[in-house]
Amino acid sequence: MSHPMVEVRDLRVTFRSEEGPIYAVDGVDLDLAPGETLALLGESGCGKSVTMKSLMRLHPAHKTRIEGSIRIAGEDVLAMNAGALSRLRGKTVAMVFQEPMLAFDPVFTIGEQICEAVRRHEGCSGADARARALEMLERVQIPSARKRLDAYPHEMSGGMRQRAMIALALSCQPKVLLADEPTTALDATVQIQVLLLLKELQREMGMSMIFVTHDVGVAIEVADRTAVMYAGRVIEQGPIDSVMRAPWHPYTQGLLAATVHPGMDRRQALNAIPGSPPQLTRRIPECAFAPRCTLASASCHDPLPPARMDGDRLLRCIQPASAR
Amino acid sequence: MFAFIFKRILYAIPIALAVAAVCFSLVHLAPGDPLTAVIPADAPAEVVAAIKQAYGMDRPLVVQFGAWVQRALQGDLGLSVATGRPVMGDIALALGNTLLLAVAAAVIGFGGGIVLGTLAAFFNGRWIDKLATAIAITGVSVPHYWLGLVLVIVFSVQLDWLPSMGAGADGSGEWRWDWAHLQYLVLPAVTMCFIPMGIVTRTVRATVAEILNAEFVSALRARGLGALAITRHVAKNAAPTVLSVMGLQFGYLLGGSILVETVFSWPGTGFLLNTAIFQRDIPLLQGIILVLAMFFVALNLLVDVVQTLLDPRIKRS
Ligand SMILES: Nc1ncnc2c1ncn2[C@@H]1O[C@H](COP(=O)(O)OP(=O)(O)OP(=O)(O)O)[C@@H](O)[C@H]1O
Ligand code: SF4
Ligand SMILES: [Mg+2]
């Protein structure tokens, strides 16, 4: 692998709340090569969005502690001052949010918002920025793009809004795109269109992308590699084909068994994993999956050792991969 | 756009008429004959009738109302029963003074409220927030005539820094923009600024805090926008709500200054209203209430229009 675009090591994110600390992310390792797409998988509340926001340091500083290391395009994100951080955001790394209605400012037009971002990063004139905004709206295939520049977010349909959001995110040609469940809020048919569009634009622009989803089918569709999260940790990571074909971690195995995916026998029963994920109000030194794991042994309740690389795959489980 | 503004003005006309009707009838609903103040109790019946006829008070109320509105539209609010002068002239003079006081109080109160409220929202839950909230609650809870008296005792009587009575040294009532006149404005304006400051602080705090919690603010930061650009977004989102509250508060400043103007003998509409009430000067009373109420209606209209211009989500139909 050439030198990575994103490299996250042992990321820990703790929120201060009135009821005490919340250990939302507790040991995340991620690697993303230039031009690569990584699907971040995991059930609701496992810390996918918190991880994404940490990559841009979007959490409120006074309520959040971030430890570990985050390097993007060779730069140490956690060491950046406010100025460097605002140059990184939107320019090197951009984000597409799950609900575009909530991610646009409701009282400014789509055009104004794209222009503002372009002018911030490229320092160009208003006319040039507008030309770029128009170009971007055409690129994401919004019909009558020129008219849409002056539309307010509430005047567009959900699918159009998400296209506009993508146009905004890509307007300054970022090197990394963070897409946090960009299609979850859309209708099924629109979902596929937006997904294909994203994939195509990513190829054209040569970006890296982290794509958050809890839909295994979508992950297979878009990603080169996948990272699976459970209770604030990445527990398995590797090329999507080999992880899907032969998941190593008991949680990944359970997750896949509970999903209908290509090549799977339809008669096979969908068996969800019994039990539920742990509360994150306590730091969990041992394997957080132990209470639900069928392979659990006594040593699973000892502090969990760091992840092990095995070829091009990473596993966070005390049992060696060969045990499966 | 102009069609929309025109439509709003059309809507305001029936409201203005209804307000005028209330003003007019209030006086007639009040106990006592409007003319008892000027007619001696033992006056002969024909003298009473003659005076009533002179003031047009012998005609049916509806006719009186129509005539009153018609004349009011031409700027004629009748003659003062007490002084015999045209009511309009006195009201115009007083209104100028009241506006001056209201604008001064609004500048201090709204400015302070916006600053305090914004700080409180940005530092939600921390000591600045608690301080701002404490100031806001004190501001709206303290009776302002009492505050006025305390300020007079401290700054006029004990320290002798500021005058406490009237609007100018020579007593001519003519305003000039110099310290000799401005110093008369300080204490009444400060007294009156506290309630609007408290209310604006609380409104701004709640509105801005809610906006800051919205996901789009996070999204704005994700675009690399700096604090200034984000403040611009927050301000435009908060403006419709805050402006409507400020419009209402400005209305209260115009109409609700009777006690403060009385405490400071400030020659404004409140002071005049007080005089009118004590002298049972009905035309003057009606005129003042009408003019103030019309200001209120106009203010609401203005807020409505500005709000719609600022918030694209309000339909302009
Ligand atoms: N600002 C915050 N303060 C406190 N706790 C938070 C904060 N943000 C997230 N959390 C908590 O962190 C945990 C992980 O949340 P996160 O949003 O990352 O989940 P997710 O994996 O994105 O789930 P979903 O699929 O539902 O989006 C949750 O338990 C959540 O309650
Ligand atoms: S560490 Fe133990 S409990 Fe955790 S997944 Fe592996 S086998 Fe199961
Ligand atoms: Mg999420």
XYZ file of C-alpha atoms and ligand atoms in Angstrom:
681
model
C 0.000 0.000 0.000
C 1.298 3.457 -0.917
C 1.383 5.921 1.904
C -2.157 6.061 3.288
C -4.652 8.892 2.809
C -6.248 8.290 6.193
C -4.564 6.511 9.055
C -6.329 6.210 12.407
C -4.652 4.513 15.328
C -6.284 3.573 18.616
C -8.828 6.391 18.439
C -10.703 6.978 21.679
C -13.521 9.512 21.977
C -15.034 10.241 25.381
C -17.944 12.628 25.899
C -18.491 14.411 29.179
C -22.175 14.347 30.065
C -24.200 15.141 33.164
C -24.538 11.421 33.905
C -20.794 10.904 33.675
C -18.501 9.993 30.787
C -19.649 8.184 27.649
C -16.979 6.034 26.023
C -18.425 6.332 22.521
C -15.295 5.247 20.662
C -12.734 3.095 22.425
C -10.057 1.800 20.093
C -10.628 2.403 16.394
C -7.973 1.633 13.768
C -8.660 2.587 10.164
C -6.585 2.677 6.988
C -7.629 4.213 3.721
C -5.475 4.285 0.589
C -5.786 7.011 -2.088
C -8.765 6.321 -4.338
C -10.055 3.569 -2.101
C -13.538 3.139 -0.613
C -13.951 1.792 2.889
C -17.349 0.724 4.159
C -17.777 1.330 7.880
C -20.303 -1.242 9.076
C -22.018 -1.768 12.382
C -25.377 -1.538 14.102
C -26.944 1.663 15.418
C -25.027 3.338 18.248
C -21.724 1.526 17.717
C -19.898 4.829 17.101
C -19.732 5.145 13.313
C -20.861 8.764 13.192
C -18.730 9.692 16.197
C -15.698 8.251 14.411
C -16.488 10.179 11.204
C -16.966 13.455 13.049
C -13.723 12.895 14.931
C -11.810 12.714 11.655
C -12.764 16.377 11.129
C -12.802 17.192 14.840
C -16.405 18.334 14.679
C -17.294 17.425 18.250
C -17.668 20.312 20.733
C -14.147 20.681 22.140
C -15.093 21.386 25.747
C -17.274 18.284 26.089
C -15.121 15.814 24.195
C -11.794 14.128 24.744
C -10.107 12.639 21.696
C -7.057 10.396 22.131
C -4.992 8.312 19.771
C -3.819 9.521 16.387
C -5.499 10.663 13.202
C -3.425 11.408 10.109
C -5.052 12.637 6.922
C -2.954 13.215 3.785
C 0.103 12.972 5.997
C -1.017 15.637 8.470
C -1.650 15.129 12.158
C -5.272 16.230 12.625
C -5.255 16.156 16.413
C -2.286 18.568 16.523
C -3.883 21.155 14.220
C -4.745 24.673 15.376
C -8.077 26.267 14.481
C -6.780 27.781 11.239
C -5.236 24.579 9.907
C -8.355 22.680 10.903
C -10.680 24.986 8.977
C -8.427 24.658 5.904
C -8.634 20.873 6.217
C -12.418 20.850 6.547
C -14.189 21.084 3.228
C -10.935 21.225 1.301
C -9.002 18.056 2.137
C -11.869 16.205 3.796
C -15.528 16.795 3.046
C -18.627 15.227 4.532
C -21.989 14.158 3.163
C -24.564 13.925 5.923
C -27.371 11.440 6.364
C -30.243 13.937 6.286
C -29.591 16.748 3.773
C -32.621 18.672 5.015
C -30.881 19.067 8.364
C -27.412 19.632 6.937
C -28.270 22.650 4.792
C -28.879 26.020 6.383
C -32.611 26.479 5.720
C -32.477 30.235 5.108
C -29.753 30.384 2.469
C -30.114 29.127 -1.109
C -28.249 26.064 -2.332
C -26.195 28.293 -4.620
C -25.247 30.688 -1.832
C -24.086 27.796 0.337
C -21.950 26.200 -2.364
C -20.468 29.581 -3.355
C -19.639 30.372 0.240
C -17.654 27.152 0.624
C -15.870 27.611 -2.706
C -14.908 31.198 -1.910
C -13.709 30.161 1.529
C -11.254 27.645 0.136
C -10.343 28.946 -3.299
C -10.532 32.671 -2.553
C -12.114 33.288 -5.951
C -14.579 35.960 -7.069
C -18.337 35.625 -6.561
C -18.893 35.053 -10.280
C -16.284 32.281 -10.468
C -17.741 30.627 -7.390
C -21.205 30.746 -8.933
C -19.898 29.216 -12.124
C -18.324 26.429 -10.081
C -21.559 25.897 -8.141
C -23.488 25.590 -11.387
C -20.917 23.183 -12.789
C -21.195 21.032 -9.665
C -24.998 20.940 -9.752
C -24.805 19.825 -13.383
C -22.249 17.219 -12.454
C -24.545 15.634 -9.881
C -27.247 15.577 -12.570
C -29.710 17.994 -11.055
C -32.187 18.957 -13.773
C -32.420 22.682 -14.638
C -29.382 23.291 -12.481
C -29.280 27.028 -13.112
C -32.720 27.452 -11.577
C -31.814 25.220 -8.647
C -28.950 27.501 -7.657
C -31.509 29.956 -6.336
C -33.691 27.344 -4.665
C -33.906 26.987 -0.903
C -33.327 23.511 0.556
C -37.012 23.080 1.445
C -37.966 23.669 -2.181
C -36.243 20.472 -3.358
C -37.102 16.795 -3.104
C -35.064 14.542 -0.799
C -33.089 12.986 -3.632
C -32.315 16.382 -5.188
C -31.234 17.752 -1.836
C -28.830 14.876 -1.324
C -27.417 15.447 -4.819
C -26.974 19.111 -3.939
C -25.262 18.080 -0.701
C -22.867 15.919 -2.717
C -22.260 18.835 -5.089
C -21.427 21.024 -2.109
C -19.117 18.435 -0.566
C -17.245 17.901 -3.830
C -17.105 21.575 -4.827
C -13.541 22.048 -3.560
C -12.237 18.712 -4.879
C -11.561 17.029 -1.539
C -9.121 14.165 -1.291
C -11.297 12.278 1.164
C -15.073 12.105 1.247
C -16.809 11.003 4.432
C -20.320 9.809 3.589
C -22.342 9.105 6.739
C -25.279 6.962 5.628
C -25.868 9.234 2.630
C -28.757 7.196 1.249
C -30.535 5.953 4.384
C -33.068 8.800 4.373
C -33.989 8.309 0.703
C -36.547 6.149 -1.137
C -35.218 2.815 -2.369
C -35.039 3.753 -6.061
C -33.474 7.121 -5.339
C -31.008 5.382 -3.015
C -29.522 3.351 -5.831
C -29.249 6.365 -8.148
C -27.467 8.425 -5.517
C -25.195 5.513 -4.678
C -24.183 5.000 -8.310
C -23.648 8.742 -8.718
C -21.366 8.872 -5.686
C -19.377 5.898 -6.910
C -18.971 7.406 -10.362
C -17.905 10.819 -9.085
C -15.453 9.206 -6.744
C -13.804 7.352 -9.618
C -13.703 10.471 -11.799
C -12.181 12.624 -9.100
C -9.905 9.949 -7.692
C -11.068 10.525 -4.116
C -10.847 8.198 -1.175
C -14.153 7.580 0.528
C -15.365 6.273 3.858
C -18.924 5.130 3.481
C -20.907 4.553 6.667
C -23.789 2.141 6.462
C -25.499 -0.648 8.313
C -26.653 -2.167 5.067
C -24.329 -5.019 4.122
C -25.676 -5.062 0.552
C -24.804 -1.398 0.056
C -21.340 -2.015 1.505
C -20.683 -4.780 -1.010
C -21.913 -2.510 -3.805
C -19.630 0.469 -3.101
C -16.618 -0.622 -1.098
C -13.155 -2.041 -1.723
C -12.572 -2.762 1.931
C -14.684 -2.828 5.046
C -14.249 -2.114 8.722
C -16.789 -3.560 11.135
C -17.467 -1.744 14.393
C -18.925 -3.023 17.616
C -19.437 -0.932 20.773
C -16.899 1.730 19.824
C -14.223 -0.587 18.425
C -13.224 -1.770 14.979
C -13.287 -5.532 15.457
C -12.545 -6.640 11.914
C -11.151 -4.983 8.820
C -10.143 -6.226 5.383
C -10.996 -6.457 1.674
C -14.758 -6.570 1.389
C -14.849 -9.754 -0.696
C -12.800 -11.844 1.658
C -14.558 -10.492 4.781
C -17.948 -11.215 3.252
C -16.920 -14.648 2.053
C -15.262 -15.666 5.288
C -15.964 -13.388 8.247
C -13.583 -14.118 11.131
C -15.007 -12.235 14.072
C -18.021 -13.861 15.734
C -19.859 -10.520 15.592
C -19.268 -10.149 11.846
C -20.411 -13.695 11.371
C -23.610 -12.931 13.270
C -24.147 -9.693 11.370
C -23.830 -11.412 8.013
C -26.027 -14.292 9.062
C -28.728 -11.781 9.893
C -28.597 -10.213 6.428
C -29.835 -11.361 3.066
C -26.945 -10.841 0.685
C -25.996 -11.972 -2.809
C -25.108 -15.611 -3.081
C -26.881 -16.500 0.132
C -29.333 -19.316 0.299
C -32.758 -17.677 0.721
C -34.097 -20.606 2.730
C -31.463 -20.011 5.363
C -33.090 -18.605 8.492
C -32.270 -15.010 9.369
C -30.965 -15.357 12.863
C -30.245 -12.093 14.613
C -27.631 -12.235 17.357
C -29.355 -12.705 20.723
C -28.751 -10.020 23.362
C -27.993 -6.344 22.859
C -24.887 -4.137 22.740
C -23.491 -2.869 26.069
C -23.991 0.565 27.604
C -21.061 2.851 26.816
C -21.162 4.631 30.176
C -18.487 2.260 31.486
C -15.078 1.723 29.920
C -15.008 -1.891 28.789
C -11.462 -3.240 28.863
C -12.437 -6.779 27.838
C -14.073 -7.840 24.582
C -17.413 -5.971 24.574
C -19.010 -8.781 22.568
C -18.257 -11.456 25.189
C -21.785 -11.543 26.745
C -23.257 -12.407 23.319
C -20.444 -14.525 21.917
C -20.900 -18.276 21.430
C -17.124 -18.790 21.323
C -16.453 -16.912 24.555
C -14.049 -18.531 26.992
C -12.786 -17.439 30.413
C -9.855 -15.475 28.951
C -12.297 -13.392 26.892
C -13.027 -11.467 30.118
C -9.395 -10.362 30.429
C -8.441 -7.002 28.901
C -8.631 -7.271 25.113
C -5.228 -7.188 23.383
C -4.673 -4.839 20.401
C -5.795 -5.869 16.928
C -3.717 -8.417 15.017
C -2.918 -8.150 11.326
C -3.178 -11.379 9.402
C -2.214 -10.846 5.781
C -4.423 -7.994 4.496
C -6.986 -8.486 7.247
C -7.246 -7.214 10.785
C -8.996 -8.986 13.648
C -9.752 -7.989 17.232
C -10.492 -11.252 18.995
C -8.361 -13.402 21.231
C -9.065 -16.497 19.151
C -6.735 -16.752 16.148
C -8.345 -16.569 12.712
C -7.291 -20.134 12.041
C -9.595 -21.310 14.840
C -12.604 -20.803 12.565
C -42.792 41.267 -3.373
C -44.529 44.664 -3.554
C -47.829 42.899 -4.042
C -47.139 40.989 -0.840
C -46.337 44.154 1.118
C -49.396 45.887 -0.318
C -51.562 42.961 0.741
C -50.211 43.091 4.283
C -51.034 46.808 4.440
C -54.583 46.070 3.273
C -54.919 43.477 6.039
C -53.794 46.060 8.586
C -56.610 48.495 7.743
C -59.485 46.611 9.399
C -57.253 46.010 12.409
C -56.522 49.722 12.627
C -60.232 50.516 12.402
C -61.085 48.020 15.104
C -58.391 49.501 17.320
C -59.763 52.981 16.677
C -63.255 51.788 17.603
C -61.981 50.339 20.858
C -60.126 53.576 21.660
C -63.223 55.557 20.943
C -65.633 53.414 22.911
C -63.334 52.875 25.910
C -63.786 56.483 26.850
C -67.538 56.263 26.532
C -67.639 53.066 28.526
C -65.773 54.646 31.407
C -68.010 55.845 34.232
C -68.843 59.511 34.406
C -69.820 61.970 31.750
C -66.878 63.083 29.588
C -67.857 66.684 30.146
C -68.148 66.693 33.938
C -64.630 68.044 34.195
C -65.431 71.244 32.300
C -69.028 71.811 33.277
C -69.785 72.994 36.778
C -72.126 70.642 38.572
C -74.745 73.346 39.002
C -74.722 74.542 35.380
C -78.163 75.045 33.831
C -79.357 72.283 31.540
C -79.324 74.464 28.425
C -75.673 75.421 29.004
C -74.799 71.730 29.291
C -76.678 70.993 26.088
C -74.927 73.870 24.294
C -71.492 72.619 25.353
C -72.375 69.074 24.342
C -73.495 70.345 20.970
C -70.297 72.342 20.542
C -68.270 69.163 21.126
C -70.628 67.095 18.954
C -71.526 64.890 21.879
C -75.246 65.124 21.329
C -75.142 62.942 18.214
C -75.363 59.100 18.104
C -72.113 57.335 18.977
C -71.687 55.780 15.523
C -71.910 59.184 13.896
C -69.496 60.600 16.443
C -67.088 57.756 15.680
C -67.315 58.288 11.909
C -66.691 61.984 12.252
C -63.852 61.351 14.682
C -62.117 58.898 12.325
C -62.597 61.220 9.370
C -61.042 64.132 11.192
C -58.298 61.948 12.644
C -57.293 60.888 9.142
C -56.765 64.560 8.358
C -54.631 64.986 11.437
C -57.330 66.691 13.446
C -57.888 65.018 16.789
C -60.001 67.830 18.166
C -59.399 70.432 20.832
C -58.200 69.752 24.304
C -60.972 70.249 26.818
C -58.490 71.545 29.383
C -56.385 73.942 27.299
C -58.448 74.539 24.175
C -55.388 73.877 22.009
C -55.472 71.350 19.124
C -54.730 67.921 20.616
C -52.591 66.918 17.632
C -49.922 69.538 18.292
C -49.425 68.489 21.912
C -49.379 64.814 20.971
C -46.851 65.323 18.175
C -44.495 67.088 20.556
C -44.920 64.431 23.253
C -44.614 61.620 20.742
C -41.274 62.986 19.591
C -40.011 62.851 23.168
C -41.419 59.389 23.778
C -39.856 58.091 20.567
C -36.534 59.550 21.614
C -36.756 57.827 24.983
C -37.990 54.556 23.479
C -35.241 54.490 20.861
C -32.596 55.208 23.500
C -33.960 52.479 25.781
C -34.263 50.097 22.821
C -30.687 50.703 21.681
C -29.353 49.933 25.155
C -31.811 47.139 25.906
C -31.733 45.357 22.548
C -27.975 45.792 22.157
C -27.349 44.469 25.660
C -29.881 41.687 25.190
C -28.368 40.510 21.920
C -24.847 40.486 23.347
C -25.846 38.787 26.612
C -28.152 36.286 24.920
C -25.582 35.334 22.302
C -22.851 34.901 24.884
C -25.181 32.837 27.053
C -26.037 30.570 24.123
C -22.430 30.108 23.023
C -21.329 29.382 26.599
C -24.408 27.312 27.389
C -24.358 26.100 30.998
C -21.193 27.923 31.978
C -20.796 30.927 34.251
C -21.365 33.539 31.519
C -24.676 31.844 30.756
C -25.662 31.846 34.422
C -24.709 35.497 34.821
C -26.661 36.521 31.711
C -29.698 34.556 32.840
C -29.508 36.140 36.298
C -29.360 39.630 34.741
C -32.267 38.788 32.462
C -34.467 37.522 35.278
C -33.622 40.503 37.487
C -34.309 42.824 34.552
C -37.819 41.557 33.975
C -38.688 41.115 37.645
C -37.751 44.490 39.102
C -40.625 47.001 38.846
C -39.214 49.754 36.672
C -40.720 52.715 38.519
C -39.032 51.395 41.672
C -35.763 51.021 39.754
C -36.247 54.579 38.464
C -36.613 55.894 42.002
C -33.501 54.040 43.153
C -31.499 55.410 40.222
C -32.706 58.924 41.026
C -31.717 58.568 44.668
C -28.252 57.235 43.811
C -27.239 59.205 40.717
C -29.176 62.451 41.195
C -29.618 62.947 44.872
C -26.528 61.338 46.378
C -23.912 61.527 43.619
C -25.436 64.517 41.812
C -24.159 63.254 38.445
C -27.336 63.324 36.426
C -30.563 65.332 36.410
C -33.748 63.522 37.286
C -36.498 65.790 36.011
C -37.630 66.941 32.577
C -36.012 66.903 29.172
C -33.900 70.043 29.088
C -32.318 72.644 31.307
C -34.389 75.584 30.131
C -37.674 73.756 30.417
C -38.665 74.854 26.920
C -39.067 71.239 25.916
C -37.054 71.791 22.761
C -34.578 68.984 22.207
C -30.957 69.464 21.142
C -28.214 66.877 20.620
C -25.772 68.093 23.231
C -24.800 66.799 26.648
C -26.882 69.483 28.340
C -29.918 67.718 26.895
C -28.651 64.159 26.543
C -27.948 63.896 30.259
C -31.683 64.134 30.892
C -32.169 61.037 28.770
C -29.757 58.792 30.648
C -31.685 57.837 33.778
C -35.125 57.285 32.183
C -33.596 55.352 29.284
C -31.569 53.139 31.604
C -34.628 52.568 33.774
C -36.690 51.516 30.795
C -34.082 49.372 29.079
C -34.098 46.573 31.651
C -37.328 44.811 30.749
C -36.632 44.675 26.999
C -33.042 43.703 27.756
C -34.165 40.799 29.928
C -36.727 39.592 27.431
C -34.417 39.964 24.430
C -31.636 38.180 26.334
C -33.874 35.222 27.035
C -35.245 35.104 23.494
C -31.819 35.357 21.883
C -30.385 32.778 24.252
C -33.124 30.231 23.586
C -33.180 30.848 19.830
C -29.427 30.844 19.308
C -28.890 27.828 21.572
C -31.445 25.879 19.584
C -29.816 26.880 16.297
C -26.341 25.991 17.570
C -27.639 22.519 18.386
C -28.957 22.053 14.869
C -27.016 19.709 12.661
C -26.507 22.317 9.960
C -24.162 24.282 12.217
C -21.992 21.203 12.485
C -22.260 20.909 8.704
C -21.169 24.541 8.290
C -18.094 23.813 10.369
C -17.458 20.738 8.244
C -17.236 23.070 5.238
C -14.338 24.903 6.840
C -16.272 28.062 7.637
C -14.859 30.241 10.404
C -16.566 31.677 13.471
C -17.561 34.877 11.666
C -19.226 33.103 8.752
C -21.042 30.761 11.114
C -22.237 33.697 13.223
C -23.705 35.183 10.040
C -25.670 31.982 9.423
C -26.847 31.786 13.017
C -27.871 35.467 12.974
C -29.983 35.085 9.855
C -31.692 32.041 11.309
C -32.361 33.754 14.623
C -33.419 37.097 13.153
C -37.115 36.416 12.428
C -37.852 35.251 15.971
C -35.735 37.890 17.670
C -37.085 40.713 15.500
C -40.685 39.870 16.272
C -39.955 39.953 19.988
C -38.068 43.241 19.605
C -40.953 44.732 17.636
C -43.360 43.858 20.420
C -40.976 45.204 23.053
C -40.558 48.454 21.153
C -44.331 48.760 21.125
C -44.360 48.320 24.897
C -41.630 50.943 25.243
C -43.779 53.418 23.344
C -46.988 52.675 25.178
C -45.867 51.505 28.550
C -43.726 54.358 29.727
C -46.414 56.173 31.723
C -44.917 55.397 35.120
C -41.335 56.062 34.077
C -42.217 59.298 32.311
C -44.136 60.352 35.390
C -41.276 59.510 37.744
C -38.836 61.528 35.598
C -41.349 64.188 34.453
C -40.310 63.291 30.912
C -42.629 65.287 28.603
C -43.720 62.320 26.469
C -47.023 60.699 25.634
C -47.125 58.783 28.898
C -46.745 61.954 30.879
C -49.352 63.621 28.698
C -51.668 60.646 29.121
C -51.325 60.970 32.854
C -52.247 64.634 32.623
C -55.174 63.832 30.359
C -56.491 61.224 32.771
C -56.289 63.499 35.795
C -57.905 66.377 33.948
C -60.500 64.068 32.355
C -59.465 65.579 29.023
C -61.284 63.125 26.765
C -60.171 64.318 23.305
C -56.563 64.363 24.440
C -56.890 60.918 26.033
C -58.480 59.439 22.938
C -55.930 61.049 20.679
C -52.949 59.714 22.592
C -54.309 56.201 22.840
C -55.200 56.219 19.157
C -51.787 57.451 18.051
C -49.975 54.917 20.246
C -52.206 52.095 19.068
C -51.609 53.022 15.436
C -47.880 52.932 16.085
C -48.343 49.451 17.482
C -50.254 48.312 14.409
C -47.647 49.837 12.092
C -44.865 48.209 14.072
C -46.509 44.801 13.795
C -46.899 45.321 10.078
C -43.237 46.204 9.764
C -42.131 43.161 11.777
C -44.374 40.939 9.690
C -42.904 42.198 6.441
C -39.283 42.045 7.599
C -39.809 38.562 9.001
C -41.156 37.307 5.714
C -38.303 38.893 3.800
C -35.788 37.160 6.070
C -37.259 33.681 6.253
C -37.757 31.960 2.890
C -39.820 29.244 4.541
C -42.714 31.632 5.251
C -44.996 31.545 2.249
C -45.489 34.924 0.592
C -49.023 34.267 -0.530
N -22.253 14.538 21.464
C -22.476 13.382 22.133
N -22.540 13.398 23.474
C -22.758 12.254 24.158
N -22.916 11.052 23.600
C -22.874 10.976 22.263
C -22.653 12.133 21.454
N -22.656 11.756 20.156
C -22.868 10.416 20.163
N -23.000 9.944 21.417
C -23.204 8.543 21.797
O -22.206 7.783 21.198
C -22.691 6.533 20.760
C -22.365 6.292 19.314
O -23.138 7.167 18.520
P -23.030 7.246 16.933
O -23.877 8.398 16.518
O -21.611 7.284 16.506
O -23.693 5.899 16.473
P -23.811 5.349 14.987
O -22.952 4.154 14.898
O -23.556 6.445 14.012
O -25.329 4.903 14.953
P -26.421 5.130 13.805
O -26.286 3.987 12.887
O -27.701 5.088 14.562
O -26.145 6.442 13.176
C -24.195 6.555 21.018
O -24.432 5.797 22.185
C -24.506 7.995 21.255
O -25.542 8.125 22.188
S -12.686 -12.163 22.167
Fe -13.795 -13.860 22.948
S -15.804 -13.057 23.349
Fe -14.802 -11.589 22.047
S -15.395 -12.187 20.035
Fe -13.468 -13.185 20.391
S -14.098 -15.153 21.196
Fe -15.895 -13.883 21.309
Mg -24.749 7.605 12.684
